[in-house]
mmCIF file of C-alpha atoms and ligand atoms in Angstrom:
data_model
loop_
_atom_site.group_PDB
_atom_site.id
_atom_site.type_symbol
_atom_site.label_atom_id
_atom_site.label_comp_id
_atom_site.label_asym_id
_atom_site.label_seq_id
_atom_site.Cartn_x
_atom_site.Cartn_y
_atom_site.Cartn_z
ATOM 1 C CA UNK S 918 155.424 173.850 -96.943
ATOM 2 C CA UNK S 919 152.182 173.571 -95.101
ATOM 3 C CA UNK S 920 152.194 175.820 -92.064
ATOM 4 C CA UNK S 921 149.896 175.641 -88.955
ATOM 5 C CA UNK S 922 149.585 178.379 -86.439
ATOM 6 C CA UNK S 923 148.290 177.311 -83.070
ATOM 7 C CA UNK S 924 146.785 180.017 -80.732
ATOM 8 C CA UNK S 925 145.452 179.155 -77.194
ATOM 9 C CA UNK S 926 142.591 181.666 -76.304
ATOM 10 C CA UNK S 927 141.001 182.284 -72.959
ATOM 11 C CA UNK S 928 138.502 184.974 -72.842
ATOM 12 C CA UNK S 929 139.833 186.814 -75.901
ATOM 13 C CA UNK S 930 136.678 187.998 -77.599
ATOM 14 C CA UNK S 931 137.821 191.563 -77.676
ATOM 15 C CA UNK S 932 140.991 191.021 -79.661
ATOM 16 C CA UNK S 933 140.230 187.998 -81.695
ATOM 17 C CA UNK S 934 138.650 189.663 -84.562
ATOM 18 C CA UNK S 935 141.727 191.822 -85.262
ATOM 19 C CA UNK S 936 144.133 188.923 -84.719
ATOM 20 C CA UNK S 937 142.253 186.821 -87.304
ATOM 21 C CA UNK S 938 142.141 189.845 -89.793
ATOM 22 C CA UNK S 939 145.822 190.321 -89.622
ATOM 23 C CA UNK S 940 146.630 186.649 -89.779
ATOM 24 C CA UNK S 941 144.380 186.243 -92.779
ATOM 25 C CA UNK S 942 146.118 188.990 -94.524
ATOM 26 C CA UNK S 943 149.514 187.539 -93.699
ATOM 27 C CA UNK S 944 148.625 183.995 -94.922
ATOM 28 C CA UNK S 945 147.125 185.542 -98.055
ATOM 29 C CA UNK S 946 150.414 187.139 -98.796
ATOM 30 C CA UNK S 947 152.603 184.264 -97.982
ATOM 31 C CA UNK S 948 150.568 181.982 -100.137
ATOM 32 C CA UNK S 949 150.750 184.297 -102.983
ATOM 33 C CA UNK S 950 154.543 184.633 -102.715
ATOM 34 C CA UNK S 951 154.718 180.858 -102.487
ATOM 35 C CA UNK S 952 156.234 180.902 -99.151
ATOM 36 C CA UNK S 953 153.595 178.430 -97.776
ATOM 37 C CA UNK S 954 150.961 176.068 -99.218
ATOM 38 C CA UNK S 955 147.410 177.214 -99.601
ATOM 39 C CA UNK S 956 146.414 174.474 -97.185
ATOM 40 C CA UNK S 957 148.136 176.401 -94.404
ATOM 41 C CA UNK S 958 145.922 177.192 -91.484
ATOM 42 C CA UNK S 959 145.311 178.916 -88.145
ATOM 43 C CA UNK S 960 143.869 176.819 -85.339
ATOM 44 C CA UNK S 961 142.422 178.460 -82.306
ATOM 45 C CA UNK S 962 142.290 176.387 -79.074
ATOM 46 C CA UNK S 963 139.522 177.732 -76.922
ATOM 47 C CA UNK S 964 140.687 176.984 -73.390
ATOM 48 C CA UNK S 965 137.185 176.940 -71.814
ATOM 49 C CA UNK S 966 136.473 180.643 -72.262
ATOM 50 C CA UNK S 967 133.495 182.151 -70.572
ATOM 51 C CA UNK S 968 132.875 184.884 -73.089
ATOM 52 C CA UNK S 969 132.041 184.760 -76.680
ATOM 53 C CA UNK S 970 135.301 183.408 -77.898
ATOM 54 C CA UNK S 971 134.125 180.069 -79.192
ATOM 55 C CA UNK S 972 131.162 181.668 -81.158
ATOM 56 C CA UNK S 973 133.779 183.984 -82.859
ATOM 57 C CA UNK S 974 135.957 181.061 -83.790
ATOM 58 C CA UNK S 975 132.903 179.217 -85.264
ATOM 59 C CA UNK S 976 132.126 182.312 -87.252
ATOM 60 C CA UNK S 977 135.848 182.641 -88.550
ATOM 61 C CA UNK S 978 135.796 178.919 -89.428
ATOM 62 C CA UNK S 979 132.626 179.385 -91.516
ATOM 63 C CA UNK S 980 133.762 182.466 -93.299
ATOM 64 C CA UNK S 981 137.367 181.561 -94.205
ATOM 65 C CA UNK S 982 139.038 178.241 -95.280
ATOM 66 C CA UNK S 983 142.116 179.276 -93.150
ATOM 67 C CA UNK S 984 140.437 178.876 -89.734
ATOM 68 C CA UNK S 985 139.995 175.882 -87.471
ATOM 69 C CA UNK S 986 139.018 175.549 -83.895
ATOM 70 C CA UNK S 987 139.404 173.286 -81.068
ATOM 71 C CA UNK S 988 137.263 173.592 -77.978
ATOM 72 C CA UNK S 989 138.516 172.165 -74.691
ATOM 73 C CA UNK S 990 135.892 170.969 -72.288
ATOM 74 C CA UNK S 991 137.007 173.363 -69.631
ATOM 75 C CA UNK S 992 139.867 175.714 -68.699
ATOM 76 C CA UNK S 993 143.132 173.654 -68.561
ATOM 77 C CA UNK S 994 145.639 176.571 -68.571
ATOM 78 C CA UNK S 995 147.749 178.094 -71.244
ATOM 79 C CA UNK S 996 150.513 175.364 -71.530
ATOM 80 C CA UNK S 997 147.885 172.480 -71.661
ATOM 81 C CA UNK S 998 145.857 174.362 -74.265
ATOM 82 C CA UNK S 999 148.899 174.870 -76.313
ATOM 83 C CA UNK S 1000 149.938 171.229 -76.088
ATOM 84 C CA UNK S 1001 146.423 170.190 -77.000
ATOM 85 C CA UNK S 1002 146.704 172.122 -80.223
ATOM 86 C CA UNK S 1003 150.097 170.974 -81.059
ATOM 87 C CA UNK S 1004 149.383 167.343 -80.554
ATOM 88 C CA UNK S 1005 146.014 167.437 -82.276
ATOM 89 C CA UNK S 1006 147.484 169.029 -85.384
ATOM 90 C CA UNK S 1007 150.992 167.782 -85.587
ATOM 91 C CA UNK S 1008 150.289 165.393 -88.378
ATOM 92 C CA UNK S 1009 148.303 167.853 -90.422
ATOM 93 C CA UNK S 1010 151.222 170.207 -91.244
ATOM 94 C CA UNK S 1011 154.891 170.364 -91.826
ATOM 95 C CA UNK S 1012 155.619 172.633 -89.140
ATOM 96 C CA UNK S 1013 153.464 174.423 -86.361
ATOM 97 C CA UNK S 1014 154.005 177.900 -84.927
ATOM 98 C CA UNK S 1015 152.592 178.691 -81.521
ATOM 99 C CA UNK S 1016 151.681 182.210 -80.613
ATOM 100 C CA UNK S 1017 149.404 184.164 -78.203
ATOM 101 C CA UNK S 1018 146.100 185.608 -79.230
ATOM 102 C CA UNK S 1019 146.828 189.166 -78.121
ATOM 103 C CA UNK S 1020 149.238 190.204 -80.985
ATOM 104 C CA UNK S 1021 151.974 191.015 -78.524
ATOM 105 C CA UNK S 1022 154.321 188.849 -80.538
ATOM 106 C CA UNK S 1023 154.942 190.427 -83.960
ATOM 107 C CA UNK S 1024 153.190 188.185 -86.593
ATOM 108 C CA UNK S 1025 155.634 189.299 -89.410
ATOM 109 C CA UNK S 1026 158.156 187.251 -87.747
ATOM 110 C CA UNK S 1027 156.209 184.245 -89.041
ATOM 111 C CA UNK S 1028 158.087 184.837 -92.428
ATOM 112 C CA UNK S 1029 161.494 184.487 -90.696
ATOM 113 C CA UNK S 1030 160.191 181.352 -89.001
ATOM 114 C CA UNK S 1031 159.293 179.726 -92.255
ATOM 115 C CA UNK S 1032 162.634 180.889 -93.853
ATOM 116 C CA UNK S 1033 164.593 179.291 -90.977
ATOM 117 C CA UNK S 1034 162.415 176.085 -91.313
ATOM 118 C CA UNK S 1035 163.322 175.939 -95.089
ATOM 119 C CA UNK S 1036 167.066 176.368 -94.196
ATOM 120 C CA UNK S 1037 166.600 173.172 -92.249
ATOM 121 C CA UNK S 1038 166.015 174.167 -88.636
ATOM 122 C CA UNK S 1039 163.619 172.084 -86.650
ATOM 123 C CA UNK S 1040 163.130 174.377 -83.737
ATOM 124 C CA UNK S 1041 163.000 178.226 -84.078
ATOM 125 C CA UNK S 1042 162.699 180.367 -81.068
ATOM 126 C CA UNK S 1043 161.130 183.846 -81.188
ATOM 127 C CA UNK S 1044 163.125 186.011 -78.872
ATOM 128 C CA UNK S 1045 161.907 189.415 -77.526
ATOM 129 C CA UNK S 1046 164.685 191.822 -78.174
ATOM 130 C CA UNK S 1047 162.958 194.903 -76.562
ATOM 131 C CA UNK S 1048 160.517 194.458 -73.750
ATOM 132 C CA UNK S 1049 160.036 198.126 -73.058
ATOM 133 C CA UNK S 1050 156.371 197.808 -73.893
ATOM 134 C CA UNK S 1051 155.870 195.212 -71.117
ATOM 135 C CA UNK S 1052 154.990 196.742 -67.759
ATOM 136 C CA UNK S 1053 157.868 197.366 -65.497
ATOM 137 C CA UNK S 1054 156.441 194.790 -63.035
ATOM 138 C CA UNK S 1055 156.275 192.114 -65.683
ATOM 139 C CA UNK S 1056 159.765 192.685 -66.827
ATOM 140 C CA UNK S 1057 161.109 192.846 -63.242
ATOM 141 C CA UNK S 1058 159.406 189.611 -62.244
ATOM 142 C CA UNK S 1059 160.422 187.901 -65.463
ATOM 143 C CA UNK S 1060 164.081 188.919 -65.067
ATOM 144 C CA UNK S 1061 164.091 187.571 -61.463
ATOM 145 C CA UNK S 1062 162.517 184.380 -62.765
ATOM 146 C CA UNK S 1063 165.154 183.765 -65.402
ATOM 147 C CA UNK S 1064 168.049 184.454 -63.115
ATOM 148 C CA UNK S 1065 166.548 182.159 -60.428
ATOM 149 C CA UNK S 1066 166.019 179.458 -62.999
ATOM 150 C CA UNK S 1067 169.400 179.689 -64.164
ATOM 151 C CA UNK S 1068 170.693 179.379 -60.756
ATOM 152 C CA UNK S 1069 168.707 176.169 -60.298
ATOM 153 C CA UNK S 1070 170.348 174.722 -63.313
ATOM 154 C CA UNK S 1071 167.403 174.830 -65.881
ATOM 155 C CA UNK S 1072 168.331 175.840 -69.434
ATOM 156 C CA UNK S 1073 165.811 178.012 -71.096
ATOM 157 C CA UNK S 1074 166.192 180.640 -73.829
ATOM 158 C CA UNK S 1075 166.446 183.985 -72.330
ATOM 159 C CA UNK S 1076 163.483 186.334 -73.261
ATOM 160 C CA UNK S 1077 161.667 183.590 -75.295
ATOM 161 C CA UNK S 1078 158.115 182.718 -74.336
ATOM 162 C CA UNK S 1079 155.789 180.376 -76.231
ATOM 163 C CA UNK S 1080 156.379 182.007 -79.693
ATOM 164 C CA UNK S 1081 158.188 179.303 -81.577
ATOM 165 C CA UNK S 1082 158.146 177.049 -84.671
ATOM 166 C CA UNK S 1083 158.346 173.278 -84.304
ATOM 167 C CA UNK S 1084 158.812 171.060 -87.335
ATOM 168 C CA UNK S 1085 156.863 167.763 -87.525
ATOM 169 C CA UNK S 1086 159.939 165.811 -86.341
ATOM 170 C CA UNK S 1087 160.284 168.061 -83.240
ATOM 171 C CA UNK S 1088 156.654 167.638 -82.569
ATOM 172 C CA UNK S 1089 156.805 163.890 -82.728
ATOM 173 C CA UNK S 1090 159.624 164.104 -80.165
ATOM 174 C CA UNK S 1091 157.661 166.542 -77.970
ATOM 175 C CA UNK S 1092 154.766 163.901 -78.015
ATOM 176 C CA UNK S 1093 157.042 161.586 -76.031
ATOM 177 C CA UNK S 1094 157.142 163.912 -73.037
ATOM 178 C CA UNK S 1095 154.304 162.764 -70.903
ATOM 179 C CA UNK S 1096 154.742 165.186 -68.087
ATOM 180 C CA UNK S 1097 151.695 166.558 -66.241
ATOM 181 C CA UNK S 1098 153.389 169.778 -64.982
ATOM 182 C CA UNK S 1099 153.890 171.130 -68.416
ATOM 183 C CA UNK S 1100 156.504 173.779 -68.961
ATOM 184 C CA UNK S 1101 157.090 173.922 -72.508
ATOM 185 C CA UNK S 1102 159.960 176.399 -72.691
ATOM 186 C CA UNK S 1103 161.969 174.001 -70.431
ATOM 187 C CA UNK S 1104 161.186 170.922 -72.608
ATOM 188 C CA UNK S 1105 161.786 172.338 -76.066
ATOM 189 C CA UNK S 1106 165.573 172.794 -75.481
ATOM 190 C CA UNK S 1107 165.636 169.131 -74.428
ATOM 191 C CA UNK S 1108 164.321 168.014 -77.778
ATOM 192 C CA UNK S 1109 167.635 168.684 -79.447
ATOM 193 C CA UNK S 1110 167.651 169.001 -83.211
ATOM 194 C CA UNK S 1111 168.970 172.105 -85.110
ATOM 195 C CA UNK S 1112 167.664 175.179 -83.529
ATOM 196 C CA UNK S 1113 168.119 179.011 -83.912
ATOM 197 C CA UNK S 1114 166.404 182.179 -82.732
ATOM 198 C CA UNK S 1115 164.769 185.074 -84.587
ATOM 199 C CA UNK S 1116 164.454 188.474 -82.864
ATOM 200 C CA UNK S 1117 161.360 190.889 -82.527
ATOM 201 C CA UNK S 1118 160.128 193.732 -80.518
ATOM 202 C CA UNK S 1119 157.266 192.798 -78.161
ATOM 203 C CA UNK S 1120 154.370 194.924 -78.608
ATOM 204 C CA UNK S 1121 151.535 195.942 -75.975
ATOM 205 C CA UNK S 1122 148.648 193.666 -75.635
ATOM 206 C CA UNK S 1123 146.165 194.646 -78.446
ATOM 207 C CA UNK S 1124 142.878 194.342 -76.526
ATOM 208 C CA UNK S 1125 141.630 192.880 -73.220
ATOM 209 C CA UNK S 1126 143.732 192.427 -70.310
ATOM 210 C CA UNK S 1127 146.514 189.806 -69.207
ATOM 211 C CA UNK S 1128 145.278 186.386 -68.501
ATOM 212 C CA UNK S 1129 148.345 185.721 -66.315
ATOM 213 C CA UNK S 1130 147.629 187.675 -63.032
ATOM 214 C CA UNK S 1131 150.414 187.596 -60.289
ATOM 215 C CA UNK S 1132 149.011 184.344 -58.702
ATOM 216 C CA UNK S 1133 149.171 182.451 -61.919
ATOM 217 C CA UNK S 1134 152.519 183.792 -62.741
ATOM 218 C CA UNK S 1135 154.019 182.675 -59.447
ATOM 219 C CA UNK S 1136 152.578 179.157 -59.806
ATOM 220 C CA UNK S 1137 153.859 178.998 -63.370
ATOM 221 C CA UNK S 1138 157.356 179.956 -62.139
ATOM 222 C CA UNK S 1139 157.207 177.386 -59.456
ATOM 223 C CA UNK S 1140 156.234 174.738 -61.974
ATOM 224 C CA UNK S 1141 159.064 175.806 -64.077
ATOM 225 C CA UNK S 1142 161.536 175.061 -61.325
ATOM 226 C CA UNK S 1143 159.987 172.134 -59.561
ATOM 227 C CA UNK S 1144 159.242 170.151 -62.688
ATOM 228 C CA UNK S 1145 162.692 170.740 -64.065
ATOM 229 C CA UNK S 1146 165.176 170.697 -61.217
ATOM 230 C CA UNK S 1147 165.838 168.723 -58.070
ATOM 231 C CA UNK S 1148 168.259 171.615 -56.823
ATOM 232 C CA UNK S 1149 165.834 172.631 -54.007
ATOM 233 C CA UNK S 1150 166.036 169.219 -52.623
ATOM 234 C CA UNK S 1151 169.768 169.239 -52.869
ATOM 235 C CA UNK S 1152 170.008 172.576 -51.151
ATOM 236 C CA UNK S 1153 168.016 171.070 -48.187
ATOM 237 C CA UNK S 1154 170.517 168.456 -47.948
ATOM 238 C CA UNK S 1155 173.308 170.782 -48.144
ATOM 239 C CA UNK S 1156 171.745 173.120 -45.459
ATOM 240 C CA UNK S 1157 171.167 170.043 -43.228
ATOM 241 C CA UNK S 1158 174.762 168.916 -43.614
ATOM 242 C CA UNK S 1159 176.166 172.533 -42.693
ATOM 243 C CA UNK S 1160 173.936 172.602 -39.658
ATOM 244 C CA UNK S 1161 175.005 169.178 -38.580
ATOM 245 C CA UNK S 1162 178.755 170.245 -38.986
ATOM 246 C CA UNK S 1163 178.082 173.324 -36.856
ATOM 247 C CA UNK S 1164 176.351 171.312 -34.147
ATOM 248 C CA UNK S 1165 179.335 168.981 -33.933
ATOM 249 C CA UNK S 1166 181.587 171.952 -33.380
ATOM 250 C CA UNK S 1167 178.978 173.260 -30.767
ATOM 251 C CA UNK S 1168 178.940 169.983 -29.029
ATOM 252 C CA UNK S 1169 182.707 169.995 -28.777
ATOM 253 C CA UNK S 1170 182.665 173.573 -27.414
ATOM 254 C CA UNK S 1171 179.836 172.931 -24.998
ATOM 255 C CA UNK S 1172 181.871 169.974 -23.600
ATOM 256 C CA UNK S 1173 184.907 172.099 -23.053
ATOM 257 C CA UNK S 1174 182.965 174.810 -21.378
ATOM 258 C CA UNK S 1175 181.291 172.318 -19.116
ATOM 259 C CA UNK S 1176 184.430 170.388 -18.247
ATOM 260 C CA UNK S 1177 186.998 173.102 -17.866
ATOM 261 C CA UNK S 1178 185.138 176.321 -17.138
ATOM 262 C CA UNK S 1179 181.836 175.181 -15.616
ATOM 263 C CA UNK S 1180 179.991 178.230 -16.865
ATOM 264 C CA UNK S 1181 176.823 176.841 -18.730
ATOM 265 C CA UNK S 1182 173.994 178.507 -16.986
ATOM 266 C CA UNK S 1183 173.786 181.333 -19.455
ATOM 267 C CA UNK S 1184 172.755 180.785 -23.044
ATOM 268 C CA UNK S 1185 169.058 181.355 -23.098
ATOM 269 C CA UNK S 1186 169.491 183.526 -26.143
ATOM 270 C CA UNK S 1187 171.342 181.042 -28.185
ATOM 271 C CA UNK S 1188 168.874 178.228 -27.151
ATOM 272 C CA UNK S 1189 165.831 180.292 -28.304
ATOM 273 C CA UNK S 1190 167.428 181.389 -31.584
ATOM 274 C CA UNK S 1191 168.414 177.875 -32.569
ATOM 275 C CA UNK S 1192 164.953 176.530 -31.720
ATOM 276 C CA UNK S 1193 163.296 179.038 -34.128
ATOM 277 C CA UNK S 1194 166.016 178.694 -36.655
ATOM 278 C CA UNK S 1195 165.969 174.860 -36.952
ATOM 279 C CA UNK S 1196 162.243 174.761 -36.731
ATOM 280 C CA UNK S 1197 161.884 177.160 -39.521
ATOM 281 C CA UNK S 1198 164.368 175.345 -41.650
ATOM 282 C CA UNK S 1199 162.550 172.134 -40.868
ATOM 283 C CA UNK S 1200 159.214 173.372 -41.875
ATOM 284 C CA UNK S 1201 160.422 174.851 -45.033
ATOM 285 C CA UNK S 1202 162.309 171.687 -45.956
ATOM 286 C CA UNK S 1203 159.210 169.580 -45.419
ATOM 287 C CA UNK S 1204 157.294 172.078 -47.674
ATOM 288 C CA UNK S 1205 159.879 171.676 -50.466
ATOM 289 C CA UNK S 1206 159.865 167.874 -50.165
ATOM 290 C CA UNK S 1207 156.064 168.015 -50.131
ATOM 291 C CA UNK S 1208 156.155 169.885 -53.425
ATOM 292 C CA UNK S 1209 157.947 167.036 -55.096
ATOM 293 C CA UNK S 1210 155.830 164.395 -53.403
ATOM 294 C CA UNK S 1211 152.797 166.274 -54.769
ATOM 295 C CA UNK S 1212 154.132 166.190 -58.289
ATOM 296 C CA UNK S 1213 154.762 162.390 -58.129
ATOM 297 C CA UNK S 1214 151.177 162.165 -56.861
ATOM 298 C CA UNK S 1215 149.811 164.051 -59.845
ATOM 299 C CA UNK S 1216 152.118 162.373 -62.254
ATOM 300 C CA UNK S 1217 151.291 158.812 -60.971
ATOM 301 C CA UNK S 1218 147.581 159.623 -61.467
ATOM 302 C CA UNK S 1219 148.389 160.274 -65.032
ATOM 303 C CA UNK S 1220 145.404 162.332 -65.680
ATOM 304 C CA UNK S 1221 144.883 163.650 -69.184
ATOM 305 C CA UNK S 1222 146.544 167.056 -69.837
ATOM 306 C CA UNK S 1223 143.416 168.205 -71.747
ATOM 307 C CA UNK S 1224 140.018 167.049 -72.849
ATOM 308 C CA UNK S 1225 138.561 168.016 -76.209
ATOM 309 C CA UNK S 1226 134.957 168.944 -76.519
ATOM 310 C CA UNK S 1227 134.738 169.863 -80.253
ATOM 311 C CA UNK S 1228 136.935 170.273 -83.376
ATOM 312 C CA UNK S 1229 135.997 172.215 -86.387
HETATM 313 N N1 LIG W 528 145.626 181.671 -72.104
HETATM 314 C C1 LIG W 528 144.940 180.348 -72.093
HETATM 315 N N2 LIG W 528 144.543 179.844 -70.912
HETATM 316 C C2 LIG W 528 144.647 180.403 -69.828
HETATM 317 C C3 LIG W 528 145.440 181.686 -69.785
HETATM 318 C C4 LIG W 528 145.777 182.267 -70.895
HETATM 319 O O1 LIG W 528 144.725 179.735 -73.227
HETATM 320 O O2 LIG W 528 144.241 179.850 -68.680
HETATM 321 C C5 LIG W 528 146.040 182.180 -73.460
HETATM 322 C C6 LIG W 528 145.718 183.734 -73.687
HETATM 323 O O3 LIG W 528 144.385 183.664 -74.215
HETATM 324 C C7 LIG W 528 146.725 184.124 -74.605
HETATM 325 C C8 LIG W 528 147.920 183.397 -74.001
HETATM 326 O O4 LIG W 528 147.483 182.320 -73.361
HETATM 327 O O5 LIG W 528 146.509 183.807 -75.909
HETATM 328 C C9 LIG W 528 148.926 184.144 -73.228
HETATM 329 O O6 LIG W 528 148.201 184.875 -72.124
HETATM 330 P P1 LIG W 528 148.458 186.376 -71.973
HETATM 331 O O7 LIG W 528 148.679 187.171 -73.088
HETATM 332 O O8 LIG W 528 147.303 186.832 -70.920
HETATM 333 O O9 LIG W 528 149.775 186.316 -71.081
HETATM 334 P P2 LIG W 528 150.902 187.417 -70.995
HETATM 335 O O10 LIG W 528 151.217 187.905 -72.381
HETATM 336 O O11 LIG W 528 150.363 188.573 -70.182
HETATM 337 O O12 LIG W 528 152.047 186.729 -70.233
HETATM 338 MG MG1 LIG W 529 150.104 188.432 -73.753
#
């Protein structure tokens, strides 16, 4: 089978040399053992890096037949860079594996991916068995994120990021998803097909630092929820309904107080509390609705998810 490995890179010049060296060794071995065809390749997608990442990619491409490169016109973000690579290359290989540039995901698992593909699986998820090498903070936030997503009714594979194999059939199906707020690990389970997981231990970042600072992580998590679930909107409706029921009871109670006991002068505290409470809930609800309206706005413009500058 002809295998392609797609790697989005954003300012990865420090680690890319080592990544390429190891991948080259891996491909050499796998070609020798006949696991993959000799036309198999690695394609780097340069996501508008500001350092020498693209120069490095050009150099690898010249020196070895395995390496290809796609340069995006600017930084589009990890998910968009990934879809750019997958969509550009899906017709050139039997299956594509996506991975990060930083060697955090054990590249030896590629063998198992290929094995599973040959057994007839169209989607193979790489699942981190042990995240003890990730920072505590990263693990904590990730755990919170998974739990919250699950609560919102979004099906994702636990501890699976974007290390996975997709067959050409699965990639063709993926091409039909036109959404702008891309959250691949939510979409892939929706493709269907035969799928399975392979397990590995997540390593530390090999070089450079994370390209996902807290702010990006939060927005990514929000994307993951708002582009997959209308649960927040339903929650608003539910809260509104409960409050409405309460106010009916309150009206009833107030009327009785007024008619039979005539003691309604007090009540400053409860008035103030309800003003703030209702005000807060209203503003928050507006925000949540705005989030979805905004998404509609972006989707309706249907801007391209990525723009390619060069391919080598
Ligand atoms: N990345 C990208 N564009 C971005 C941010 C990140 O292409 O805007 C790439 C990055 O080069 C890496 C992968 O996405 O190959 C995952 O990023 P990183 O390893 O920093 O994320 P983490 O593992 O810390 O979640
Ligand atoms: Mg990483």
